[in-house]
Amino acid sequence: MKIIKNPSQKNWKELIQRPQNEKNSLHNIVQQVFMDIQESADAALKKYTFHFDGIELKQIKVTQQELKEAENLLSQELKQAIFQAKSNIEKFHFSQKENSQFIETQPGIQCWRESRAIEKIGLYIPGGTAPLFSTVLMLGVPAKIAGCRQIVLCTPPDKKGNIHPAILFAAQTIGITEIFKVGGIQAIAALTIGTESIPSVYKIFGPGNQYVTAAKQYAQEFKVSIDLPAGPSEVLVIADSQANPDFIAADLLSQAEHGPDSQVIFLTTDESILNQTINSVTAQLEKIPRKEIAKKALDNSIGILFDNLDTCFQFSNLYAPEHLILAIDKAKEYRHNVENAGSVFLGNYSCESAGDYASGTNHTLPTNGYARNYSGVSLDSFIKKITFQELSKEGLQTIGPTIELMAEAERLFAHKNAVSIRINKN
Amino acid sequence: MKIIKNPSQKNWKELIQRPQNEKNSLHNIVQQVFMDIQESADAALKKYTFHFDGIELKQIKVTQQELKEAENLLSQELKQAIFQAKSNIEKFHFSQKENSQFIETQPGIQCWRESRAIEKIGLYIPGGTAPLFSTVLMLGVPAKIAGCRQIVLCTPPDKKGNIHPAILFAAQTIGITEIFKVGGIQAIAALTIGTESIPSVYKIFGPGNQYVTAAKQYAQEFKVSIDLPAGPSEVLVIADSQANPDFIAADLLSQAEHGPDSQVIFLTTDESILNQTINSVTAQLEKIPRKEIAKKALDNSIGILFDNLDTCFQFSNLYAPEHLILAIDKAKEYRHNVENAGSVFLGNYSCESAGDYASGTNHTLPTNGYARNYSGVSLDSFIKKITFQELSKEGLQTIGPTIELMAEAERLFAHKNAVSIRINKN
């Protein structure tokens, strides 16, 4: 972790740079896989699953039997934990439902919006060492609340052809039953194009490695939309003198263990807190299993001492962190200083892990500076808002001349005529 | 206009195809212009403006003097019309403001969302024969309500180096004063990268030709976001026997006059209405100045007779039109049948022109089938929603074991530790 004291503002632009992933040229392989899926569908899926996941699958779809077995493989405690997390995520995302407001902009002119679920969506859940069943909840719960009719889940099988039981259990708990053992580019291609087994969808959600990311990017050329542009995970912590260095160190490490390209930024107004935190990071690092990963991430990370909290917030807003922890006295009162962030954690007991798993907020958030122009995933991500309007004859008569004048000034006479023909009719 | 009677459902997929624009290979020229702007900034802007717009500009920024003069060049009636439209658009978009709801998901765990404006945005307004000052209102009004701090408007100058006064007046009325005489790829590149004159922004809005569209696409590689994927404009009308064929014909033509690639779909359950509408289209077509454009658009367009309204809605939802007019009896009662559409116009007096200009709804809408997975522009397009959470010590103690169990099952022990270190502290 690099330590910097009161960097001059002209150096900030450099400090907010994320670690650059080399612009990978995965385009060719992505295109090839999409073409194969287009031509050979399920056969191509099985071929790639054999090639990349090392398993020859007879059936791509998870069976009822497998779903039942998954339930028996989990401890009662973990199942309860999943229920608890689901309940909180449900409460928070349910509160995001919006009732239509019927607005009479002028007498006889009524305008309003109505929400409609995106009919078919796809969820991608990575496999590998960490089975991200929490992401199943984070994406599946709001999809169900929105009322998406078809929810298709893809996740890669392990070498024995199995899916981690926690993923299957979490999916079942929500009511997702269309689950397919397929990962990587081929999963995204199948969700985009459709195969005999896997239905095509309108929007694809979920995290993934560089192949999955490149495939989601490419899927957009087929009119499929995606949740968010991807980037490595990151946290920024702002601390004052009342903060607890051990807590902060634990938060920094929980971000750093995600991956070697994760980034961790620590801003404080207190030099002693800075030093104690660095020491605590070093000490705690030794005890975590993903030490080597976290170590690499810490190489990209910085701790900065600033004169005052205002400057910390200025820097943070420029950085636009995915996660922002305010370990400061009366943190809630400072929330209006936050302009750009994905999700904000207030005070010494709101650790990022809470939001990652169970407090109720969503953990699919804008990274890589995208908190400047994107929101995280919410109920909104699963719906469209359609505008409606109803004009009475009198309403159109009142506003007609305005429309006619504007259409004429834009030289769109057929637009004008659509009004004239109506208001001139007796 | 092609007429089809009761097409079998297996042919629908073909019928909902939009006219294909050849996949244009504009990538090279777009990339070149972006590189030039990156290297030579304003000098490159002036070079391209001379090259493409045929005018050598001394100053790129519109002056106070020019803004003042614009006001004098417009008729009192047109100014009143602009005020009226602005007022309705304001009313409707202001109603989209959302208050934070503080949700206690469990005792001691509070979660909520807060809206923050996207700080810097760019509006692109095309020039050419139709000066789209209505789009200035549609994008500028919600940007102001959202509270965007910097709103930068680019629009190409005419051969004399002027901007249409209605564009300048509309911008002024809203309070937009950073207006630049620059169009095409170079405008989008400037908004993305920034030059001496033009500030860079985080999100770019606005319609444009294929060059502008390709440039907006490319801008996303620089972490800039855009309003919507682009496509030609379209309308779908559903009519029953009480509909007025002259009104429908006028609506179809108002869509067709947009461009030769516009698409117009007419569905009805009444053969006589179908025939009368076709005849009325032919008659009205002769009278509009943009007749040649509309004629070409009508070549791509279809009128379909269906047995019943249910089938009409099924087809419409598959097509997912940008604009949907329901010229049917008790239209409002049918609104729940609409799953996919950008904006819906109910009854015989809600013509599309009303929403295009002045009723209050936004006219920047998803085309090309994107109404399946995108909403039109609204206040939401100019803000991010940031999630916040505050856990008390007791709150974390209650939920702590849930988080610890889940983190452990995902093999993320540093995540678990961020909780343990807090709840184990006395």
GROMACS .gro file of C-alpha atoms in nm, chain B residues 45 60-62 118-125 136 139-140 143-144 148-155 171 175-182 187-188 190-192 194-195 197-206 382:
model
   52
  471LEU     CA    1  -1.279   2.096  -3.423
  486ILE     CA    2  -1.692   2.792  -3.134
  487LYS     CA    3  -1.895   2.909  -2.838
  488VAL     CA    4  -2.222   3.092  -2.894
  544ILE     CA    5  -2.503   1.318  -1.305
  545GLU     CA    6  -2.270   1.613  -1.268
  546LYS     CA    7  -2.179   1.688  -1.629
  547ILE     CA    8  -2.388   1.602  -1.932
  548GLY     CA    9  -2.377   1.680  -2.303
  549LEU     CA   10  -2.676   1.736  -2.530
  550TYR     CA   11  -2.640   1.684  -2.903
  551ILE     CA   12  -2.899   1.860  -3.120
  562VAL     CA   13  -3.359   2.084  -2.647
  565LEU     CA   14  -3.339   1.679  -2.272
  566GLY     CA   15  -3.269   2.013  -2.108
  569ALA     CA   16  -3.147   1.775  -1.678
  570LYS     CA   17  -3.226   2.100  -1.497
  574CYS     CA   18  -2.699   1.849  -1.340
  575ARG     CA   19  -2.429   2.107  -1.268
  576GLN     CA   20  -2.289   2.140  -1.616
  577ILE     CA   21  -2.503   2.108  -1.927
  578VAL     CA   22  -2.313   2.144  -2.252
  579LEU     CA   23  -2.503   2.171  -2.580
  580CYS     CA   24  -2.347   2.103  -2.922
  581THR     CA   25  -2.523   2.162  -3.251
  597ALA     CA   26  -3.180   2.654  -2.457
  601GLY     CA   27  -3.096   2.819  -1.858
  602ILE     CA   28  -2.846   2.641  -2.081
  603THR     CA   29  -2.574   2.885  -2.182
  604GLU     CA   30  -2.278   2.665  -2.276
  605ILE     CA   31  -2.368   2.619  -2.640
  606PHE     CA   32  -2.115   2.524  -2.906
  607LYS     CA   33  -2.131   2.541  -3.283
  608VAL     CA   34  -2.008   2.197  -3.360
  613ALA     CA   35  -1.894   1.718  -3.140
  614ILE     CA   36  -1.928   1.378  -2.971
  616ALA     CA   37  -1.518   1.686  -2.794
  617LEU     CA   38  -1.784   1.607  -2.533
  618THR     CA   39  -1.606   1.279  -2.459
  620GLY     CA   40  -1.280   1.775  -2.383
  621THR     CA   41  -1.102   2.059  -2.567
  623SER     CA   42  -1.348   2.534  -2.539
  624ILE     CA   43  -1.567   2.232  -2.476
  625PRO     CA   44  -1.572   2.057  -2.137
  626SER     CA   45  -1.582   1.678  -2.126
  627VAL     CA   46  -1.896   1.521  -1.980
  628TYR     CA   47  -2.003   1.192  -1.818
  629LYS     CA   48  -2.314   1.120  -2.030
  630ILE     CA   49  -2.420   1.220  -2.381
  631PHE     CA   50  -2.782   1.255  -2.493
  632GLY     CA   51  -2.949   1.327  -2.822
  808PHE     CA   52  -3.007   1.224  -1.548
   0.00000   0.00000   0.00000
